XYZ file of C-alpha atoms in Angstrom:
413
model
C 9.945 -8.045 20.701
C 7.283 -10.691 20.002
C 4.939 -9.161 22.577
C 5.189 -5.656 21.101
C 4.725 -7.065 17.612
C 1.489 -8.792 18.712
C 0.213 -5.536 20.143
C 0.947 -3.823 16.837
C -0.975 -6.518 14.997
C -3.961 -6.082 17.267
C -3.901 -2.348 16.771
C -3.729 -2.850 13.018
C -6.893 -4.958 13.036
C -8.740 -2.351 15.069
C -7.759 0.439 12.720
C -9.165 -1.404 9.724
C -12.577 -0.430 11.092
C -11.648 3.205 10.503
C -10.815 2.791 6.838
C -14.420 2.970 5.602
C -14.874 6.110 7.660
C -11.770 7.550 5.986
C -13.272 7.054 2.537
C -16.539 8.793 3.461
C -14.675 11.668 5.123
C -12.560 12.203 2.038
C -15.603 12.154 -0.233
C -16.967 15.414 1.144
C -13.945 17.299 -0.196
C -14.874 16.965 -3.859
C -14.700 14.632 -6.846
C -11.608 12.789 -7.991
C -9.664 13.454 -11.165
C -11.464 11.350 -13.776
C -8.191 10.104 -15.273
C -7.297 8.296 -12.064
C -9.117 5.054 -11.163
C -11.087 5.043 -7.950
C -10.276 2.502 -5.242
C -12.336 -0.667 -5.469
C -14.147 -2.225 -2.541
C -12.461 -5.528 -1.755
C -11.505 -7.873 1.029
C -7.789 -7.955 0.263
C -5.660 -7.901 3.401
C -3.496 -4.800 3.593
C 0.200 -5.029 4.338
C -0.453 -2.983 7.484
C -2.507 -5.837 8.921
C 0.373 -8.193 8.189
C 3.167 -6.185 9.815
C 1.375 -3.645 12.022
C 3.551 -0.733 10.890
C 2.855 2.713 9.498
C -0.388 3.510 11.303
C 0.611 7.129 10.711
C 3.071 8.333 8.051
C 6.657 7.472 9.018
C 8.860 10.324 10.206
C 12.622 10.502 10.260
C 15.646 11.311 8.108
C 17.207 9.975 4.918
C 20.777 10.457 3.744
C 20.309 10.811 -0.013
C 19.116 14.372 -0.667
C 22.073 15.956 1.104
C 24.857 13.376 1.138
C 24.235 11.172 -1.889
C 26.914 8.472 -1.863
C 29.169 10.449 0.505
C 27.906 8.846 3.701
C 29.600 6.863 6.442
C 28.857 5.483 9.882
C 30.122 8.627 11.632
C 27.590 10.762 9.768
C 24.828 8.332 10.708
C 25.874 8.234 14.356
C 26.124 12.020 14.585
C 22.757 12.383 12.850
C 21.153 10.052 15.380
C 22.693 12.082 18.196
C 21.455 15.329 16.633
C 17.957 13.918 16.174
C 17.790 13.425 19.921
C 19.646 16.554 21.096
C 17.586 18.920 18.902
C 14.308 17.484 20.182
C 13.250 16.245 16.756
C 13.084 12.653 17.991
C 10.615 13.693 20.680
C 8.419 15.199 17.933
C 8.187 11.843 16.156
C 11.221 11.759 13.861
C 12.298 8.200 14.642
C 13.834 6.658 11.517
C 17.490 7.188 10.602
C 17.662 5.855 7.051
C 20.688 4.944 4.977
C 20.172 5.355 1.258
C 22.325 4.018 -1.591
C 26.062 3.199 -1.401
C 26.334 1.613 2.043
C 27.476 -1.816 0.741
C 30.384 -3.284 -1.173
C 29.895 -3.810 -4.895
C 30.025 -7.617 -4.578
C 28.358 -10.088 -2.256
C 30.452 -12.436 -0.109
C 31.099 -16.129 -0.876
C 27.743 -17.064 0.672
C 25.843 -14.511 -1.376
C 25.317 -12.023 1.468
C 25.429 -8.258 1.163
C 28.527 -6.798 2.838
C 28.721 -3.345 4.468
C 31.373 -1.204 2.802
C 34.537 -1.602 4.877
C 35.902 1.874 4.176
C 32.755 3.731 5.291
C 30.945 1.307 7.621
C 33.818 -0.566 9.273
C 31.787 -1.450 12.373
C 29.043 -3.022 10.290
C 25.302 -2.368 10.130
C 24.429 -4.454 13.186
C 26.634 -2.274 15.398
C 25.175 0.846 13.772
C 21.641 -0.366 14.450
C 22.579 -0.940 18.078
C 23.925 2.619 18.295
C 20.725 4.037 16.830
C 18.433 1.832 18.946
C 20.183 2.876 22.169
C 19.007 6.415 21.432
C 15.392 5.354 21.091
C 15.478 5.576 17.292
C 15.071 3.122 14.411
C 17.449 2.281 11.567
C 16.446 2.170 7.925
C 18.395 0.675 5.036
C 18.230 0.706 1.239
C 18.166 -1.867 -1.534
C 16.786 -2.203 -5.036
C 14.443 -4.521 -6.935
C 17.080 -5.025 -9.601
C 20.540 -6.470 -10.186
C 22.230 -3.354 -8.822
C 21.171 -0.190 -7.063
C 20.806 3.153 -8.835
C 24.409 4.154 -8.095
C 25.646 0.844 -9.555
C 27.999 0.721 -6.574
C 26.265 -2.098 -4.714
C 24.124 -5.142 -5.539
C 20.366 -5.084 -5.743
C 18.136 -7.701 -4.145
C 16.419 -9.138 -7.221
C 16.599 -12.912 -6.796
C 18.032 -12.535 -3.280
C 14.914 -11.293 -1.519
C 14.682 -13.872 1.284
C 18.405 -13.894 1.924
C 18.614 -10.111 2.107
C 15.477 -9.766 4.238
C 16.924 -12.254 6.737
C 20.208 -10.360 6.721
C 18.494 -7.041 7.363
C 16.455 -8.581 10.182
C 19.561 -10.124 11.764
C 21.195 -6.702 11.777
C 18.220 -5.087 13.535
C 16.984 -3.030 10.579
C 13.533 -1.415 11.008
C 12.793 0.105 7.578
C 13.590 -0.786 3.968
C 13.523 1.658 1.066
C 13.345 -0.478 -2.074
C 14.342 1.248 -5.330
C 13.663 0.431 -8.995
C 16.935 0.612 -10.987
C 18.640 -2.061 -13.113
C 15.355 -3.965 -13.208
C 15.785 -6.016 -16.440
C 12.507 -4.650 -17.753
C 10.470 -6.861 -15.420
C 7.186 -5.420 -14.174
C 7.267 -3.885 -10.718
C 4.225 -5.998 -9.874
C 6.452 -9.048 -10.233
C 9.538 -7.629 -8.515
C 8.124 -5.966 -5.385
C 5.869 -8.662 -3.854
C 8.746 -11.153 -3.305
C 10.549 -8.693 -1.022
C 7.250 -7.862 0.664
C 6.747 -11.522 1.551
C 10.400 -12.000 2.471
C 10.230 -9.192 5.027
C 7.171 -10.773 6.629
C 9.060 -14.069 6.945
C 12.209 -12.423 8.303
C 11.124 -12.557 11.944
C 11.361 -8.795 12.397
C 8.815 -6.021 11.812
C 10.344 -3.961 8.980
C 8.465 -1.078 7.378
C 8.443 -1.558 3.601
C 8.845 1.638 1.562
C 8.415 0.934 -2.151
C 10.231 3.306 -4.488
C 9.043 2.358 -7.975
C 8.606 6.032 -9.003
C 4.892 5.741 -9.754
C 5.563 3.680 -12.878
C 2.624 1.274 -12.600
C 0.194 3.287 -10.460
C 1.373 1.771 -7.172
C -1.406 3.437 -5.189
C -3.817 0.976 -6.807
C -1.953 -2.126 -5.602
C 0.580 -0.919 -3.052
C -1.606 -1.274 0.061
C -1.344 -5.066 -0.152
C 2.418 -5.023 -0.731
C 3.969 -2.216 1.340
C 3.514 0.527 3.907
C 4.250 3.352 1.465
C 4.817 3.754 -2.253
C 6.452 6.482 -4.272
C 3.957 8.118 -6.606
C 6.511 10.251 -8.460
C 10.059 10.493 -9.744
C 12.812 11.919 -7.555
C 12.398 15.367 -6.055
C 14.955 18.088 -6.807
C 15.625 21.008 -4.472
C 13.748 23.675 -6.447
C 10.269 25.177 -6.714
C 9.289 23.642 -10.062
C 10.184 20.116 -8.956
C 8.465 20.407 -5.598
C 5.215 21.804 -6.999
C 4.976 19.342 -9.886
C 5.537 16.434 -7.519
C 2.874 17.774 -5.153
C 0.401 17.837 -8.048
C 1.284 14.333 -9.248
C 0.967 12.857 -5.767
C -2.377 14.598 -5.260
C -4.024 12.465 -7.969
C -3.832 9.408 -5.719
C -5.131 10.955 -2.491
C -8.086 8.617 -2.016
C -5.861 5.520 -1.905
C -3.878 6.499 1.195
C -4.797 5.532 4.741
C -3.459 4.073 7.987
C -0.661 1.641 7.187
C -0.347 2.597 3.500
C 0.748 6.051 2.332
C 1.394 7.862 -0.925
C 5.027 9.005 -0.960
C 5.971 12.118 -2.991
C 9.636 11.678 -1.992
C 11.723 13.091 0.810
C 11.826 16.628 2.161
C 14.265 19.166 0.730
C 13.732 21.714 3.520
C 17.083 23.167 4.555
C 19.124 22.140 1.507
C 19.255 25.681 0.103
C 17.504 25.512 -3.258
C 14.256 27.235 -2.250
C 13.229 30.296 -0.253
C 11.931 30.096 3.288
C 8.349 30.601 2.094
C 8.748 27.898 -0.548
C 10.095 25.504 2.063
C 7.196 26.403 4.359
C 4.772 25.524 1.567
C 6.721 22.313 0.861
C 6.490 21.168 4.467
C 2.838 22.242 4.808
C 1.679 20.391 1.687
C 3.616 17.233 2.586
C 2.050 17.302 6.045
C -1.490 17.776 4.715
C -0.943 15.064 2.102
C -0.012 12.573 4.843
C 3.346 12.045 3.150
C 6.182 10.392 5.031
C 8.111 13.245 6.677
C 11.699 12.246 6.003
C 14.065 15.159 6.516
C 16.709 15.366 3.788
C 19.108 18.025 5.060
C 22.115 17.799 7.375
C 20.405 18.151 10.746
C 23.792 18.346 12.459
C 24.265 21.805 10.941
C 20.766 23.107 10.163
C 19.988 26.783 10.744
C 17.253 28.099 13.018
C 14.831 28.689 10.154
C 15.065 25.085 9.008
C 14.610 23.848 12.556
C 11.548 26.056 13.095
C 9.959 24.740 9.906
C 10.454 21.022 10.497
C 9.727 21.183 14.242
C 6.301 22.837 14.047
C 4.244 20.628 16.351
C 0.903 21.808 15.014
C 1.779 21.066 11.398
C 3.221 17.683 12.359
C -0.017 16.927 14.218
C -1.950 17.315 10.948
C 0.356 14.802 9.280
C 0.031 12.358 12.176
C -3.721 12.794 12.726
C -5.339 9.492 13.648
C -8.088 9.752 11.001
C -5.422 9.219 8.349
C -7.153 10.900 5.391
C -4.885 12.535 2.816
C -5.730 16.170 2.134
C -5.992 17.275 -1.489
C -6.226 20.233 -3.808
C -9.844 21.377 -3.907
C -9.562 24.708 -5.770
C -7.201 26.259 -8.316
C -7.817 29.747 -9.652
C -4.831 30.510 -11.922
C -2.301 29.519 -9.312
C -4.299 30.607 -6.284
C -4.948 27.284 -4.623
C -6.868 25.784 -1.737
C -5.857 22.407 -0.333
C -7.908 20.764 2.410
C -8.546 17.531 4.249
C -10.648 16.212 7.140
C -9.126 15.610 10.568
C -10.323 13.738 13.607
C -12.739 15.576 15.885
C -14.750 16.917 12.927
C -11.970 19.397 12.165
C -10.650 20.454 8.757
C -7.087 21.302 7.733
C -6.806 24.028 5.087
C -3.884 25.472 3.152
C -4.202 28.711 1.185
C -1.332 28.718 -1.318
C -0.278 31.418 -3.763
C 1.603 29.665 -6.561
C 1.369 32.688 -8.863
C 4.246 35.068 -9.556
C 2.544 38.052 -7.879
C 1.199 38.847 -4.429
C -2.473 37.906 -4.162
C -5.381 37.114 -1.864
C -6.394 33.451 -1.675
C -9.871 32.560 -0.415
C -11.445 29.257 0.613
C -15.227 29.285 0.796
C -16.983 26.744 2.965
C -18.346 25.064 -0.166
C -14.753 24.524 -1.368
C -13.800 22.592 1.738
C -17.008 20.715 2.525
C -18.416 22.814 5.363
C -22.091 23.753 5.634
C -22.748 27.432 4.753
C -23.790 28.516 8.244
C -20.951 26.819 10.096
C -18.919 28.999 12.452
C -15.383 27.880 13.181
C -12.365 28.768 15.228
C -9.465 29.073 12.783
C -6.064 28.132 14.144
C -3.134 29.537 12.137
C -0.524 26.792 12.449
C 2.441 28.967 11.501
C 1.483 32.099 13.445
C 0.201 30.012 16.387
C -2.826 32.273 16.718
C -6.600 31.696 16.616
C -9.431 33.648 14.984
C -12.826 32.936 16.535
C -16.298 32.720 14.982
C -15.252 32.727 11.328
C -18.074 31.875 8.920
C -18.544 31.471 5.187
C -14.943 31.697 4.053
C -11.359 32.219 5.113
C -8.819 34.222 3.160
C -5.289 35.594 3.377
C -3.099 38.048 1.519
C -0.043 36.082 0.433
C 3.287 36.859 -1.148
C 4.201 34.926 -4.268
C 4.825 31.244 -3.417
C 3.728 31.718 0.208
C 1.018 29.830 2.066
C -1.105 29.887 5.201
C -2.157 26.718 7.013
C -5.177 26.493 9.285
C -7.105 23.977 11.319
C -10.810 24.836 11.428
C -12.790 23.617 14.429
C -16.608 24.029 14.276
C -18.058 25.836 17.259
C -20.636 24.050 19.359
C -24.196 25.122 18.538
């Protein structure tokens, strides 16, 4: 464990060299929204350097969107098994994350959190062992307040070191840290203590801050955690998904290896949107380098859901080593172009029809930062087909709410 942690730390230091390159790559895709502050040049050590985690956006599953408080250890075990048997684990979905309601309402006589006996009778340490044996990682949930959002279990405010040590002793790999019952104390006071406690815990634990974008966490989150929610909670419908995509987009220039903007978990497969809307949801989250945390019941997902979340080419955009968040670069009354640079001088592009009618969406080379005479091979990531020698622009006829996603590779001169 110590040896692998040292390797992660070394890798983290190396990747810092790439961060300046990330900023210059992002700059060619257009100017920032003036209402959002630009990142400042500084020498502050990122959390990634401290814990070596999150070089690419985390991938996995979270219980909340589908199960809410109705979760138990059997569901978690079966989900871990399904993650492996479906092949999703091999695609990078590694984290199996418990959300709220896993603990008893009260701490024990020593002040420790206690797994809920009726739903997690074997305890979290045994559950972590089960998950680890399958090559996966276990995530857990707490809150920077007196209680969690459900008010069914204690929060960690004032118990940060104790809880971090407990999580580490159980073999936890990921902490989602929520923002309820917070006594009106600034998030900038409540989140750093858990950040430091995790570093002292003796175990590498990815820190996912869920403060809902209250105090612009993108501007300070990179020194405190590996990801930070930029928005309120997602709901399984078109209006929620699109508004959250737009809100998250404002902070694109702050994301990078080890520290990611988080627009909340995926709703794909939960039934509230059409297939094309879910395709757009997954495509935009991938381009935006969001954590890809599946929120449906993967034990019972249909073929369409599986095909969407298992698209290797779309996942590869999300996990690209350059680590630059793609962004919206054009909006013509709901006909949108989103784009971002990839390693190898490539560009990811999404043509998205958010209007209520069928329409043609076009991205010109000037929209996406390519020189006018550049010829590219355009790989359609959903059709798995390639158009050669495209120049000047790329366009597609799209149904309402549908999208196309491409990777453009310049041809050699």
